Coordinates of C-alpha atoms and ligand atoms in Angstrom, one line a residue:
M1 CA -0.3 0.1 0.3
T2 CA 1.2 3.7 -0.6
E3 CA 2.1 5.5 2.2
L4 CA 1.1 8.6 2.3
W5 CA 3.8 10.5 3.2
E6 CA 4.5 8.8 -0.9
R7 CA 2.1 11.1 -2.2
T8 CA 2.7 14.0 -4.5
A9 CA 1.8 17.8 -3.1
A10 CA -1.4 17.7 -5.7
D11 CA -2.8 14.4 -4.7
L12 CA -2.4 14.8 -0.7
A13 CA -4.2 18.3 -1.5
S14 CA -7.1 16.2 -2.9
L15 CA -7.0 13.4 -0.6
V16 CA -7.9 16.4 1.8
A17 CA -10.2 18.6 0.0
S18 CA -12.3 15.3 -0.6
K19 CA -12.4 14.0 2.7
Q20 CA -10.3 11.0 2.2
V21 CA -7.6 11.7 5.2
S22 CA -7.0 14.3 7.7
A23 CA -4.3 16.8 7.3
A24 CA -4.0 15.4 10.8
E25 CA -2.7 11.5 9.2
V26 CA -0.7 13.1 6.6
A27 CA 1.0 15.2 8.8
E28 CA 1.9 12.4 11.1
S29 CA 2.7 9.9 8.0
C30 CA 5.2 12.5 7.8
I31 CA 6.4 13.2 10.6
A32 CA 7.4 9.3 11.2
R33 CA 8.8 9.1 7.7
T34 CA 10.8 11.9 8.4
N35 CA 11.9 10.3 12.1
E36 CA 12.8 7.1 10.3
V37 CA 15.3 8.5 8.3
E38 CA 16.9 11.7 9.7
G39 CA 19.6 10.2 11.6
D40 CA 20.6 8.8 8.2
V41 CA 20.3 12.4 5.8
L42 CA 20.1 14.6 8.4
S43 CA 18.2 17.4 6.3
Y44 CA 16.3 19.3 9.2
L45 CA 18.0 22.1 10.9
T46 CA 15.1 22.5 12.6
L47 CA 12.0 20.5 13.3
T48 CA 8.5 21.6 13.9
P49 CA 6.4 18.7 14.5
E50 CA 4.1 20.6 16.8
A51 CA 3.1 23.7 14.7
A52 CA 3.2 21.1 11.9
R53 CA 0.0 19.3 14.1
A54 CA -1.4 22.6 15.2
K55 CA -1.4 23.4 11.6
A56 CA -2.9 20.2 10.5
A57 CA -5.7 20.6 13.4
G58 CA -6.6 23.8 11.7
V59 CA -7.2 23.0 8.2
D60 CA -8.8 19.6 9.6
A61 CA -11.2 22.2 11.3
A62 CA -11.7 24.0 7.9
V63 CA -12.5 21.4 5.7
A64 CA -15.4 20.1 8.5
A65 CA -16.6 23.3 9.2
G66 CA -17.3 23.6 4.9
E67 CA -14.5 26.9 4.8
P68 CA -13.1 27.3 1.2
L69 CA -9.7 25.6 1.3
G70 CA -6.1 26.7 0.1
P71 CA -4.8 25.0 -2.7
L72 CA -2.3 23.2 -0.4
A73 CA -4.6 22.7 2.3
G74 CA -3.3 19.9 4.7
V75 CA 0.4 19.6 2.4
P76 CA 3.7 19.3 4.4
M77 CA 6.9 21.1 3.1
A78 CA 9.8 22.2 4.4
L79 CA 11.3 25.3 4.0
K80 CA 14.8 25.9 3.3
D81 CA 16.8 27.5 6.7
I82 CA 17.5 31.2 4.8
I83 CA 13.7 31.5 4.6
C84 CA 12.5 33.3 7.7
T85 CA 10.1 32.2 9.3
E86 CA 8.1 34.2 12.4
G87 CA 9.2 32.5 16.1
I88 CA 11.0 29.7 14.4
R89 CA 14.7 29.5 14.2
S90 CA 16.1 30.9 10.5
T91 CA 20.2 30.1 10.7
A92 CA 20.8 30.5 7.1
A93 CA 23.3 27.1 8.6
S94 CA 25.5 30.1 9.8
K95 CA 27.2 30.2 13.9
I96 CA 26.7 34.0 12.9
L97 CA 22.5 33.5 12.8
D98 CA 22.3 30.2 15.2
T99 CA 19.9 31.8 17.8
Y100 CA 18.1 33.9 15.6
I101 CA 14.3 34.1 15.9
P102 CA 12.5 36.5 12.9
P103 CA 9.4 38.3 14.1
Y104 CA 8.5 38.5 10.7
S105 CA 7.8 35.4 7.8
A106 CA 9.0 36.0 4.3
T107 CA 6.2 36.2 1.6
V108 CA 7.2 33.0 0.2
A109 CA 6.8 31.4 3.6
Q110 CA 3.5 33.1 5.4
R111 CA 1.6 32.3 1.3
L112 CA 2.0 28.8 1.4
Y113 CA 0.8 28.8 5.2
D114 CA -2.3 30.6 3.2
A115 CA -2.9 28.2 0.7
G116 CA -2.6 25.9 3.4
G117 CA 0.9 24.5 3.9
V118 CA 2.1 22.2 6.8
L119 CA 5.7 23.5 8.0
L120 CA 7.5 20.3 9.1
G121 CA 10.5 22.1 9.7
K122 CA 13.6 24.3 8.1
T123 CA 16.1 22.1 5.8
N124 CA 19.7 22.4 6.1
L125 CA 21.8 24.5 3.5
D126 CA 25.2 25.7 2.3
E127 CA 26.2 28.9 4.9
F128 CA 24.5 31.6 3.6
A129 CA 23.6 29.2 0.3
M130 CA 27.5 29.3 -0.6
G131 CA 28.2 26.7 -2.0
S132 CA 27.1 23.2 -4.4
S133 CA 27.1 20.4 -2.1
T134 CA 26.1 21.1 1.2
E135 CA 29.1 20.8 3.6
N136 CA 29.7 24.8 4.4
S137 CA 26.7 24.2 6.7
A138 CA 28.6 25.4 9.6
Y139 CA 26.0 22.3 11.4
Q140 CA 25.7 18.9 9.8
V141 CA 26.5 17.5 5.8
T142 CA 23.3 16.1 4.7
R143 CA 23.7 13.2 3.0
N144 CA 22.5 12.3 -1.0
P145 CA 19.4 9.4 -0.3
W146 CA 20.5 7.7 -3.6
D147 CA 24.1 7.1 -1.7
L148 CA 24.3 8.3 1.9
S149 CA 28.5 8.4 1.0
K150 CA 27.3 11.9 -1.7
V151 CA 26.4 15.1 -0.9
P152 CA 22.6 16.3 -2.2
G153 CA 24.1 18.6 -4.1
G154 CA 23.8 22.8 -2.9
S155 CA 23.1 25.2 -1.8
S156 CA 19.5 23.8 -0.9
G157 CA 20.5 20.8 -0.4
G158 CA 18.3 20.2 2.9
S159 CA 15.7 20.6 0.6
A160 CA 16.5 17.9 -2.4
A161 CA 17.6 15.5 0.1
A162 CA 13.9 15.9 2.3
V163 CA 11.4 15.6 -0.8
A164 CA 14.1 12.9 -2.0
A165 CA 14.2 10.9 1.5
G166 CA 10.2 11.0 1.3
Q167 CA 10.0 13.2 4.5
A168 CA 8.2 15.7 2.7
P169 CA 6.0 16.1 -0.6
F170 CA 7.6 19.7 -1.6
S171 CA 10.3 21.8 -0.1
I172 CA 11.6 25.1 -1.1
G173 CA 14.5 26.6 -1.5
T174 CA 16.7 29.2 -3.0
D175 CA 18.4 29.3 -6.0
T176 CA 21.7 32.5 -7.0
G177 CA 23.2 30.5 -9.4
G178 CA 22.2 26.8 -9.5
S179 CA 21.3 26.1 -5.4
I180 CA 17.6 24.6 -6.6
R181 CA 18.4 23.2 -9.4
Q182 CA 21.9 21.5 -8.6
P183 CA 20.6 19.8 -6.1
A184 CA 17.2 18.6 -7.7
A185 CA 19.3 17.3 -10.0
L186 CA 21.9 15.5 -7.7
C187 CA 19.1 13.8 -5.6
G188 CA 16.3 13.2 -8.6
V189 CA 13.8 15.5 -7.9
V190 CA 11.9 18.5 -9.9
G191 CA 13.7 21.9 -9.1
L192 CA 12.7 25.1 -10.3
K193 CA 13.9 28.6 -10.2
P194 CA 11.8 31.2 -11.3
T195 CA 12.4 34.4 -13.3
Y196 CA 14.0 37.4 -11.2
G197 CA 11.2 38.9 -9.6
L198 CA 8.4 36.9 -10.0
V199 CA 8.7 34.8 -6.4
P200 CA 9.3 38.0 -3.5
R201 CA 11.9 38.2 -2.2
Y202 CA 11.4 39.6 1.3
G203 CA 11.9 38.0 4.0
L204 CA 14.7 35.6 2.3
I205 CA 18.3 36.1 3.9
A206 CA 19.8 38.0 1.8
F207 CA 23.2 36.5 -0.2
A208 CA 23.3 38.7 -3.8
S209 CA 20.4 40.4 -4.3
S210 CA 20.6 40.8 -7.8
L211 CA 20.0 37.0 -8.7
D212 CA 18.9 35.5 -5.3
Q213 CA 15.3 33.8 -5.7
A214 CA 13.1 30.9 -4.4
G215 CA 11.4 28.1 -5.9
P216 CA 9.7 25.4 -5.1
I217 CA 11.4 21.4 -4.8
T218 CA 8.7 18.9 -6.3
R219 CA 9.2 14.8 -6.9
D220 CA 7.3 15.8 -10.3
V221 CA 6.5 18.3 -12.4
R222 CA 3.2 19.0 -12.0
D223 CA 3.9 19.6 -8.4
A224 CA 6.5 22.7 -9.1
A225 CA 3.4 23.9 -11.2
L226 CA 1.2 24.3 -8.2
V227 CA 3.8 25.7 -5.8
L228 CA 4.7 27.8 -8.3
G229 CA 1.5 29.4 -8.8
A230 CA 0.8 29.3 -4.8
I231 CA 4.2 31.7 -4.4
A232 CA 4.3 33.7 -7.5
G233 CA 3.2 37.3 -8.0
L234 CA 3.3 41.0 -7.2
D235 CA 4.2 41.7 -3.3
P236 CA 3.9 45.4 -2.8
K237 CA 6.9 45.0 0.2
D238 CA 9.5 43.6 -2.6
S239 CA 10.6 46.8 -4.5
T240 CA 11.8 43.8 -7.2
S241 CA 9.1 41.9 -7.3
L242 CA 7.7 42.0 -10.8
P243 CA 3.5 42.9 -11.4
G244 CA 1.1 41.4 -13.3
P245 CA -0.6 38.2 -13.3
V246 CA 0.3 34.7 -11.5
P247 CA -0.3 32.6 -15.1
D248 CA -2.4 29.5 -14.5
Y249 CA 0.2 27.0 -14.6
M250 CA -1.4 24.1 -13.6
G251 CA -3.9 24.7 -16.3
A252 CA -0.8 25.0 -18.8
L253 CA 0.8 21.7 -18.5
D254 CA -0.6 19.9 -21.6
K255 CA 0.5 22.2 -23.8
G256 CA 3.4 19.2 -24.6
V257 CA 6.0 20.4 -26.9
E258 CA 4.3 19.9 -30.3
G259 CA 6.2 22.4 -32.6
L260 CA 8.2 23.8 -29.8
K261 CA 11.8 25.2 -31.3
I262 CA 14.4 23.8 -28.9
G263 CA 18.0 25.0 -28.8
V264 CA 20.7 22.6 -27.1
V265 CA 23.4 25.2 -25.5
K266 CA 26.8 23.9 -27.2
E267 CA 28.9 25.4 -24.1
I268 CA 27.6 23.9 -21.4
S269 CA 26.0 20.6 -23.3
G270 CA 29.7 18.7 -24.4
E271 CA 33.1 19.6 -23.1
G272 CA 33.1 20.1 -19.4
V273 CA 29.9 17.0 -18.6
N274 CA 30.7 13.6 -17.4
P275 CA 30.9 11.4 -20.4
A276 CA 27.9 9.8 -18.8
V277 CA 25.8 12.7 -18.1
Q278 CA 25.7 13.9 -21.9
T279 CA 24.5 10.5 -23.4
R280 CA 21.4 10.6 -20.9
F281 CA 21.0 14.3 -22.0
R282 CA 21.9 13.6 -25.4
E283 CA 18.8 10.3 -24.6
A284 CA 16.1 13.2 -23.4
V285 CA 16.7 15.7 -25.9
Q286 CA 15.9 12.1 -28.7
I287 CA 12.6 12.3 -26.5
L288 CA 12.2 15.5 -26.8
E289 CA 12.3 15.5 -30.6
K290 CA 10.0 12.0 -30.7
L291 CA 7.5 14.3 -29.1
G292 CA 7.5 16.6 -31.7
A293 CA 9.9 19.3 -31.0
Q294 CA 11.9 20.6 -33.3
V295 CA 15.5 20.5 -31.9
G296 CA 18.6 22.5 -33.0
E297 CA 22.0 23.4 -32.2
V298 CA 22.8 26.7 -30.7
S299 CA 26.1 28.4 -29.6
L300 CA 26.0 31.3 -26.9
P301 CA 29.7 32.2 -27.0
T302 CA 29.3 34.6 -23.3
F303 CA 28.4 31.3 -21.5
G304 CA 31.6 29.8 -21.7
Y305 CA 32.4 33.1 -19.2
G306 CA 28.9 32.5 -16.8
I307 CA 31.0 31.0 -13.8
D308 CA 33.9 34.1 -13.8
I309 CA 31.2 36.6 -14.2
Y310 CA 29.2 34.6 -11.3
Y311 CA 32.0 35.0 -9.2
L312 CA 32.5 38.1 -9.2
I313 CA 28.9 39.6 -8.6
A314 CA 27.6 36.9 -6.0
P315 CA 30.5 37.8 -3.8
A316 CA 30.2 41.6 -4.5
E317 CA 26.7 41.8 -3.4
A318 CA 27.6 39.1 -0.6
S319 CA 30.6 41.3 0.7
S320 CA 27.4 44.0 1.0
N321 CA 25.0 42.3 2.6
L322 CA 26.8 40.6 5.4
A323 CA 28.0 43.5 6.5
R324 CA 25.0 43.9 8.7
F325 CA 26.2 40.9 10.2
D326 CA 28.7 43.1 13.1
G327 CA 27.4 41.8 16.5
V328 CA 25.0 44.3 16.8
R329 CA 22.0 44.1 15.1
Y330 CA 21.6 40.2 14.7
G331 CA 23.0 37.3 16.0
L332 CA 26.5 36.3 17.5
R333 CA 28.1 39.0 19.5
I334 CA 31.2 38.1 20.8
D335 CA 33.1 41.2 22.6
G336 CA 35.9 43.2 22.5
A337 CA 37.8 45.9 23.8
D338 CA 35.8 48.6 21.8
V339 CA 32.8 48.1 19.2
E340 CA 35.6 47.3 16.1
N341 CA 37.1 45.0 17.8
M342 CA 33.7 43.1 19.0
N343 CA 32.6 43.8 15.0
R344 CA 35.3 41.8 14.5
N345 CA 35.3 39.2 17.1
S346 CA 31.8 38.3 16.3
R347 CA 32.4 38.0 12.4
A348 CA 35.6 36.0 12.6
A349 CA 34.0 33.6 15.3
G350 CA 30.6 33.8 13.4
F351 CA 31.1 33.4 9.9
G352 CA 32.8 29.8 8.0
P353 CA 35.4 29.9 5.9
E354 CA 33.4 29.7 2.7
V355 CA 31.2 33.1 3.5
K356 CA 34.5 34.7 4.7
R357 CA 36.1 34.3 1.2
R358 CA 33.3 35.8 -0.6
I359 CA 33.8 38.7 1.6
M360 CA 36.9 39.0 0.6
L361 CA 37.0 38.7 -2.8
G362 CA 33.8 40.7 -3.3
T363 CA 35.2 43.2 -1.1
Y364 CA 38.5 43.5 -3.3
S365 CA 36.6 43.4 -6.6
L366 CA 34.0 46.5 -5.5
S367 CA 37.2 48.2 -3.8
S368 CA 38.6 51.5 -5.4
G369 CA 41.0 50.9 -8.3
Y370 CA 39.8 47.2 -8.7
Y371 CA 36.1 48.3 -9.1
D372 CA 35.9 48.9 -12.9
A373 CA 38.4 46.0 -13.4
Y374 CA 36.5 43.6 -12.0
Y375 CA 33.3 44.3 -11.0
L376 CA 31.9 47.2 -13.5
K377 CA 33.4 44.7 -16.5
A378 CA 31.4 41.5 -14.7
Q379 CA 28.4 43.8 -15.1
K380 CA 29.3 44.7 -18.7
A381 CA 29.5 40.8 -19.3
R382 CA 26.6 39.6 -17.5
T383 CA 24.8 42.1 -19.8
L384 CA 26.2 39.6 -22.8
I385 CA 24.7 37.0 -21.8
A386 CA 21.7 38.4 -21.3
R387 CA 21.7 39.3 -25.2
D388 CA 23.0 36.0 -26.1
F389 CA 19.7 34.6 -24.4
A390 CA 17.9 37.0 -26.2
R391 CA 19.6 36.0 -29.0
A392 CA 19.1 32.5 -29.1
Y393 CA 15.5 33.2 -28.2
E394 CA 15.2 35.0 -32.0
Q395 CA 15.2 31.3 -33.0
F396 CA 14.2 28.8 -30.3
D397 CA 11.6 28.2 -27.9
L398 CA 13.7 26.7 -25.3
L399 CA 17.1 26.2 -24.2
V400 CA 18.0 22.5 -22.9
S401 CA 21.6 21.6 -21.2
P402 CA 22.6 19.0 -18.1
S403 CA 21.3 20.7 -15.2
A404 CA 25.2 20.0 -13.5
P405 CA 28.2 18.5 -15.2
T406 CA 28.3 15.5 -12.8
T407 CA 26.4 13.1 -10.9
A408 CA 26.6 14.0 -6.6
F409 CA 29.7 13.4 -5.6
G410 CA 31.3 11.9 -2.9
I411 CA 31.1 14.2 0.6
G412 CA 34.6 15.5 1.6
E413 CA 36.0 14.4 -2.5
I414 CA 35.9 18.1 -3.8
T415 CA 38.1 20.1 -1.5
D416 CA 39.4 22.6 -3.6
P417 CA 37.0 26.2 -4.4
L418 CA 37.4 26.5 -7.2
T419 CA 36.7 23.2 -9.1
M420 CA 33.2 23.0 -6.4
Y421 CA 32.3 26.2 -7.8
L422 CA 32.3 24.6 -11.7
S423 CA 29.1 22.3 -10.5
D424 CA 27.1 26.1 -11.8
I425 CA 28.7 25.8 -15.0
C426 CA 24.6 24.9 -16.2
T427 CA 22.9 26.3 -14.0
V428 CA 25.1 30.1 -13.5
P429 CA 23.5 31.9 -17.2
S430 CA 20.5 31.9 -16.2
S431 CA 20.8 32.9 -13.3
L432 CA 22.8 36.1 -14.8
A433 CA 20.0 36.4 -17.2
G434 CA 17.3 36.9 -14.6
A435 CA 15.5 34.3 -16.8
A436 CA 13.4 30.7 -15.8
A437 CA 15.0 27.5 -15.3
I438 CA 14.0 24.0 -14.1
S439 CA 16.0 21.1 -14.1
V440 CA 13.8 17.1 -14.2
P441 CA 15.5 14.4 -13.8
A442 CA 16.7 12.4 -17.1
G443 CA 17.5 9.1 -16.0
L444 CA 20.3 7.5 -13.9
S445 CA 23.7 7.8 -14.9
A446 CA 25.1 4.1 -16.3
D447 CA 28.5 4.9 -14.2
D448 CA 27.6 5.3 -10.9
G449 CA 23.6 4.6 -10.7
L450 CA 22.9 8.2 -9.6
P451 CA 20.4 10.5 -11.1
V452 CA 21.1 13.1 -14.2
G453 CA 19.0 16.3 -14.8
I454 CA 18.1 17.6 -17.9
Q455 CA 17.7 21.7 -17.6
F456 CA 15.0 23.5 -19.3
M457 CA 15.8 27.2 -19.6
A458 CA 13.0 30.1 -20.8
K459 CA 12.6 33.0 -21.3
P460 CA 12.0 35.5 -18.5
L461 CA 8.2 34.9 -17.4
D462 CA 7.3 32.1 -19.9
E463 CA 7.6 29.1 -17.1
T464 CA 4.0 27.9 -18.8
T465 CA 5.7 27.0 -22.3
M466 CA 8.7 25.8 -19.9
L467 CA 6.4 23.7 -17.3
S468 CA 4.8 21.9 -20.3
A469 CA 7.9 20.4 -22.4
A470 CA 9.4 19.3 -18.8
Y471 CA 5.8 17.8 -17.9
A472 CA 5.6 16.2 -21.5
F473 CA 9.2 15.4 -21.0
E474 CA 7.9 13.5 -17.6
Q475 CA 5.1 11.8 -18.8
E476 CA 7.3 10.5 -21.7
L477 CA 10.1 9.2 -19.7
G478 CA 8.6 7.8 -16.7
L479 CA 9.4 8.4 -13.2
L480 CA 12.5 7.5 -11.7
P481 CA 12.2 4.8 -9.4
K482 CA 12.6 5.7 -6.2
P483 CA 16.6 5.8 -4.4
P484 CA 17.3 3.1 -2.3
L485 CA 16.6 4.4 1.0
W486 CA 12.6 5.1 0.0
S487 CA 11.7 0.8 0.3
P488 CA 10.3 1.1 4.2
S489 CA 12.3 -0.5 6.6
Ligands
LIG501 N1 26.8 27.2 -5.8 C1 26.9 28.7 -6.2 C2 27.0 29.1 -5.1 O1 27.9 28.5 -4.3 C3 25.6 28.9 -5.8 C4 24.9 29.2 -4.8 C5 23.5 29.5 -5.0 O2 22.5 29.5 -6.5 N2 23.1 30.1 -3.6 O3 27.2 30.7 -5.0

């Protein structure tokens, strides 16, 4: 018998709404499943079972009273711990925020609560979302449910692992340069990075403000459409939030790919990508052709500079955003002889090595004398990437590539930061262009049996075309087998 924790968010919402199961039963199933595997996977930094039970009881009361229900009523969820949640510790996986309890909830969290979502807990990440393996968390290393000796990817590794391990039907991650898509690919789940500005950033602990976006991590494309519909849309509290109606993402799923023009991006699909990943990716492209898409290759020369550009812009913005952690206003304070020493001591003790590296890189590239040579040049090159995208979209409706150059790598295997940074070669270009992208499972690598993802990239605000293509692809390929950890013990 299928357990409730195995069901998708869309299924659970309809089971609860039609009174076939109670929200309380759903919550208990996910809480029990979480307890069963959390010791192996370590997805969560904070668990909130009591809050989940109280919320589920509220949903059940609403069902009993015949009140109107939100689209996610009674559906359990996990939120990346970089998303502020009122009254619930939110650390960004940093010691500097070890005891931080936000006085308000991020818009994304609030919208999910309002939709009826039941919060199970806050998931692990690389400290301040800086990393590609979740090994930069100040607390714990999350393990990949497919192979516990491997990383889940990052920075939203806890969110991806929780969904892959059956702990939560969906989670929310954030993506600055790939942190939703890359862990989704490595854990064999779906991860969607919305167009910049579609999902409000209010209440996300900022890393690089011109890039950060929250988005869903789910077990199938339909759930990605469902959750995106619940979190998208204008928020007056975020000045970069986009106006305009939120499309009916679920309603557009069935449009298919017939007649769509799909471009394979040469620069991020061949050299530099592991051969076994390339093989699965090529088969995925054949599936799209079989479904009636017109596939061609496209060369976008500036994509080759994506990593260089990203690692100037993101650290520059981070160095500015993280200046607020000064021992005065937030979190950890280590006293010193005077304010400056207190400030220095607090930051020295509170930030981990990767965060310090980024602050130094960013401060350097923003400093006078280097600003023009580095930061300004990177901004100009960023414009070229957006132009390359625009040129490609004159010919193609969607672009595709592998989601990541490798499958999940071993915990502790990559020690050099520059090699780690290369994990994002496939994902940073659409981040820099502010465009939408989704990673969908494309099968298992013949080398190591681990999941491979295909990335669909769309024009800004064309999530509907992207989701319908991803859905058609998923329907044709079928869902992945479940990870070994899935089988009930
Ligand atoms: N891995 C990339 C980095 O370390 C991207 C992180 C992210 O998207 N938050 O910056």
